[in-house]
CSV table of C-alpha atoms and ligand atoms in Angstrom, one decimal:
chain,number,residue,atom,x,y,z
F,1,MET,CA,16.9,-9.8,-1.5
F,2,GLU,CA,15.2,-12.5,-3.6
F,3,LEU,CA,11.7,-12.6,-3.6
F,4,GLU,CA,11.5,-16.2,-1.9
F,5,LEU,CA,13.7,-14.8,1.0
F,6,ILE,CA,11.5,-11.7,1.4
F,7,GLN,CA,8.5,-13.9,1.4
F,8,LYS,CA,10.1,-16.1,4.1
F,9,TYR,CA,10.8,-13.4,6.3
F,10,ILE,CA,7.1,-11.9,6.0
F,11,LYS,CA,5.8,-15.5,6.9
F,12,GLU,CA,8.2,-15.7,9.9
F,13,HIS,CA,7.3,-12.1,11.0
F,14,LEU,CA,3.6,-11.5,10.6
F,15,SER,CA,0.7,-13.4,11.8
F,16,GLU,CA,-0.8,-16.0,9.7
F,17,LYS,CA,-3.8,-13.7,8.7
F,18,ARG,CA,-1.4,-10.9,7.5
F,19,TYR,CA,0.9,-13.4,6.0
F,20,ASN,CA,-2.0,-14.7,3.9
F,21,HIS,CA,-3.1,-11.1,3.0
F,22,SER,CA,0.4,-10.5,1.8
F,23,VAL,CA,0.5,-13.5,-0.4
F,24,GLY,CA,-2.9,-12.4,-1.9
F,25,VAL,CA,-1.6,-8.9,-2.6
F,26,MET,CA,1.4,-10.3,-4.2
F,27,GLU,CA,-0.7,-12.6,-6.4
F,28,ARG,CA,-2.8,-9.8,-7.5
F,29,SER,CA,0.1,-7.7,-8.1
F,30,GLU,CA,1.4,-10.3,-10.4
F,31,GLU,CA,-1.8,-10.0,-12.5
F,32,LEU,CA,-1.8,-6.6,-12.8
F,33,ALA,CA,1.7,-6.0,-13.8
F,34,LYS,CA,1.2,-8.4,-16.5
F,35,LYS,CA,-2.1,-6.3,-17.4
F,36,TYR,CA,-0.1,-3.2,-17.4
F,37,GLY,CA,3.1,-4.5,-18.6
F,38,ALA,CA,5.2,-3.6,-15.6
F,39,ASP,CA,8.0,-5.8,-14.2
F,40,VAL,CA,6.4,-8.8,-12.5
F,41,GLU,CA,9.2,-9.5,-10.0
F,42,ILE,CA,9.2,-6.0,-8.8
F,43,ALA,CA,5.6,-5.8,-8.3
F,44,LYS,CA,5.5,-9.1,-6.5
F,45,LYS,CA,8.3,-8.1,-4.1
F,46,ILE,CA,6.5,-4.9,-3.4
F,47,GLY,CA,3.2,-6.6,-2.7
F,48,ILE,CA,4.6,-9.3,-0.5
F,49,ALA,CA,6.5,-6.7,1.6
F,50,HIS,CA,3.8,-3.8,1.8
F,51,ASP,CA,2.5,-4.6,5.5
F,52,VAL,CA,5.9,-5.5,6.8
F,53,ALA,CA,5.3,-3.0,9.5
F,54,LYS,CA,1.4,-3.5,10.1
F,55,GLU,CA,1.7,-5.5,13.3
F,56,MET,CA,4.0,-3.1,15.1
F,57,THR,CA,2.4,-1.7,18.4
F,58,GLU,CA,1.8,2.0,18.5
F,59,GLU,CA,4.7,2.5,20.8
F,60,GLU,CA,7.0,0.6,18.6
F,61,LYS,CA,6.0,2.7,15.5
F,62,LEU,CA,6.4,6.0,17.3
F,63,LYS,CA,10.0,4.7,18.6
F,64,TYR,CA,10.7,3.7,15.2
F,65,VAL,CA,10.0,6.9,13.5
F,66,GLU,CA,12.1,8.8,16.1
F,67,LYS,CA,15.0,6.3,15.9
F,68,ASN,CA,15.1,6.5,12.3
F,69,ASN,CA,14.5,10.0,11.5
F,70,ILE,CA,11.1,9.4,9.6
F,71,GLU,CA,9.6,12.7,9.3
F,72,ILE,CA,5.6,12.3,10.0
F,73,ASP,CA,2.7,14.7,10.0
F,74,GLU,CA,0.2,15.7,12.4
F,75,ILE,CA,-2.4,13.4,11.2
F,76,GLU,CA,0.0,10.3,11.2
F,77,ARG,CA,0.9,11.0,14.7
F,78,LYS,CA,-2.9,11.1,15.6
F,79,ASN,CA,-3.7,8.1,13.4
F,80,THR,CA,-0.8,5.8,14.1
F,81,PRO,CA,-2.3,2.9,12.0
F,82,LEU,CA,-1.1,5.1,9.0
F,83,LEU,CA,2.3,4.9,9.9
F,84,HIS,CA,3.0,1.4,9.0
F,85,ALA,CA,3.4,2.7,5.4
F,86,LYS,CA,6.4,4.8,5.9
F,87,ILE,CA,8.0,2.4,8.2
F,88,GLY,CA,7.4,-0.3,5.8
F,89,LYS,CA,9.2,1.8,3.2
F,90,ASP,CA,12.1,2.4,5.4
F,91,ILE,CA,12.5,-1.4,6.5
F,92,ALA,CA,12.1,-2.6,2.8
F,93,ILE,CA,15.0,-0.4,1.8
F,94,LYS,CA,17.2,-1.3,4.7
F,95,LYS,CA,16.2,-5.0,5.2
F,96,PHE,CA,15.2,-6.2,1.5
F,97,GLY,CA,17.5,-3.7,-0.4
F,98,PHE,CA,14.4,-2.1,-2.1
F,99,SER,CA,15.0,1.0,-4.2
F,100,GLU,CA,13.8,4.5,-3.3
F,101,ASN,CA,11.0,3.9,-5.9
F,102,MET,CA,9.9,0.5,-4.8
F,103,GLY,CA,10.0,1.8,-1.2
F,104,GLN,CA,7.9,4.6,-2.2
F,105,ALA,CA,5.0,2.5,-3.4
F,106,ILE,CA,5.1,1.1,0.2
F,107,ALA,CA,4.8,4.6,1.7
F,108,GLU,CA,1.9,5.6,-0.4
F,109,HIS,CA,0.1,2.5,-0.2
F,110,THR,CA,-2.5,3.6,2.5
F,111,THR,CA,-3.5,7.1,1.2
F,112,GLY,CA,-2.2,7.2,-2.2
F,113,ASN,CA,-0.2,10.5,-3.4
F,114,LYS,CA,0.3,12.9,-6.4
F,115,ASN,CA,2.3,11.4,-9.2
F,116,MET,CA,2.1,7.7,-8.3
F,117,ASP,CA,4.5,5.5,-10.6
F,118,ILE,CA,2.9,2.2,-12.1
F,119,TYR,CA,4.1,0.2,-9.1
F,120,SER,CA,2.4,2.4,-6.6
F,121,LYS,CA,-0.7,2.3,-8.5
F,122,ILE,CA,-0.4,-1.7,-8.9
F,123,LEU,CA,0.1,-1.9,-5.0
F,124,PHE,CA,-2.9,0.5,-4.3
F,125,ILE,CA,-5.3,-1.5,-6.4
F,126,ALA,CA,-3.9,-5.0,-5.2
F,127,ASP,CA,-4.2,-4.0,-1.5
F,128,ARG,CA,-8.1,-3.4,-2.0
F,129,THR,CA,-8.8,-6.3,-4.3
F,130,SER,CA,-6.5,-9.3,-3.3
F,131,LYS,CA,-8.5,-12.6,-2.8
F,132,ASP,CA,-8.5,-12.4,1.0
F,133,ARG,CA,-10.8,-9.4,0.8
F,134,ASN,CA,-14.2,-9.4,0.0
F,135,PHE,CA,-14.4,-6.1,-1.9
F,136,GLU,CA,-18.1,-6.1,-3.2
F,137,ASP,CA,-17.4,-3.9,-6.3
F,138,LEU,CA,-14.7,-6.2,-7.5
F,139,GLU,CA,-16.2,-6.7,-10.7
F,140,TYR,CA,-17.0,-3.3,-11.4
F,141,LEU,CA,-13.4,-2.3,-10.2
F,142,ASN,CA,-11.9,-4.9,-12.7
F,143,SER,CA,-14.0,-3.3,-15.5
F,144,LEU,CA,-12.4,0.1,-14.5
F,145,ALA,CA,-9.1,-1.4,-14.5
F,146,ASP,CA,-9.6,-2.6,-18.1
F,147,LYS,CA,-10.3,1.2,-19.2
F,148,GLY,CA,-7.0,2.4,-17.4
F,149,ILE,CA,-5.3,2.1,-14.1
F,150,ASP,CA,-5.9,5.6,-13.2
F,151,GLU,CA,-9.8,5.0,-13.1
F,152,ALA,CA,-9.3,1.9,-10.8
F,153,VAL,CA,-7.0,4.2,-8.5
F,154,LEU,CA,-9.6,7.2,-8.5
F,155,TYR,CA,-12.5,4.9,-7.7
F,156,ILE,CA,-10.6,3.2,-4.6
F,157,LEU,CA,-9.4,6.8,-3.3
F,158,ASP,CA,-13.2,7.7,-3.4
F,159,LYS,CA,-14.1,4.7,-1.5
F,160,LYS,CA,-11.5,5.3,0.9
F,161,ILE,CA,-12.1,9.2,1.4
F,162,GLY,CA,-16.0,8.2,1.7
F,163,LEU,CA,-15.4,5.8,4.5
F,164,GLN,CA,-13.5,8.2,6.5
F,165,ILE,CA,-16.3,10.6,6.2
F,166,LYS,CA,-18.7,7.9,7.1
F,167,LYS,CA,-16.5,7.0,10.2
F,168,GLY,CA,-16.1,10.7,11.2
F,169,ALA,CA,-12.4,10.1,11.1
F,170,LEU,CA,-9.4,12.4,9.9
F,171,ILE,CA,-8.5,12.3,6.3
F,172,HIS,CA,-4.8,12.4,5.2
F,173,LEU,CA,-4.4,15.0,2.9
F,174,ASN,CA,-2.3,12.7,0.6
F,175,GLY,CA,-5.5,11.0,-0.4
F,176,ILE,CA,-7.0,14.1,-1.4
F,177,ILE,CA,-4.0,15.5,-3.3
F,178,ALA,CA,-3.9,12.1,-5.2
F,179,ARG,CA,-7.5,12.5,-6.0
F,180,ASN,CA,-7.3,15.9,-7.6
F,181,TYR,CA,-4.0,15.1,-9.3
F,182,LEU,CA,-5.7,12.0,-11.1
F,183,LEU,CA,-8.8,13.9,-11.7
F,184,GLU,CA,-6.8,17.0,-13.2
F,185,ASN,CA,-4.6,14.7,-15.5
F,186,ARG,CA,-7.5,12.5,-16.8
U,201,LIG,FE1,-1.0,-1.6,4.7
U,202,LIG,FE1,-2.3,-4.5,3.0
C-alpha cells in the first residue's frame, strides 16, 4: 500500500494524539534512514504504521492473537500492552502489504530483539526520539547515533530495562537478548 494511504488509515483509526506520535516517528525515521543509508520510503511506512494496534483494548488484543494464531509468551500475556507490537506486525502485513522483514521491525519495536535489521533499529530509535516525546537525553542520544546506530539502540535498551526495574515490572527477555547481542557484537 502507498505511504499516503497507510497514513490516511492511521489518521482515521487512531486518536489524534497517537496519530501525531505516528507522524513524528515517521519523520524521525526519514531522518535516520537518510543518515544510515536505508530506503526512506520503507522506513517511513514502518514508522507511520508501527502503533496501528496500540489502541486496541486488552480484550480485543487477546481475541486477535487467538483468532490469528499469533504465538505469545507468558510475559506478553501478563503485560498485554506489549502485544500491540506482534499484532501491529500482523495487521501491517495483511492490511498494508508489508514484507515479513518490514513487519518484523514492528514486532520488535517495544522490546528489541537479537539480530535487528536496519529498519528495526531505525524504528526503535525513532519511537523514542520523535518530536512528540520529551526525551531529555535527545542530544546525547543523537551524539551516540553519530557514532553508530547500535550505540543508540543499546542506550535506549538500557533506559527501557532500567525503567522496568524502577517500576518493579516484568522485563521481556527479548530486551535482554537484544542488549547482550549488541554488546557481544560491538
Ligand atoms: Fe508502540
Ligand atoms: Fe510508538
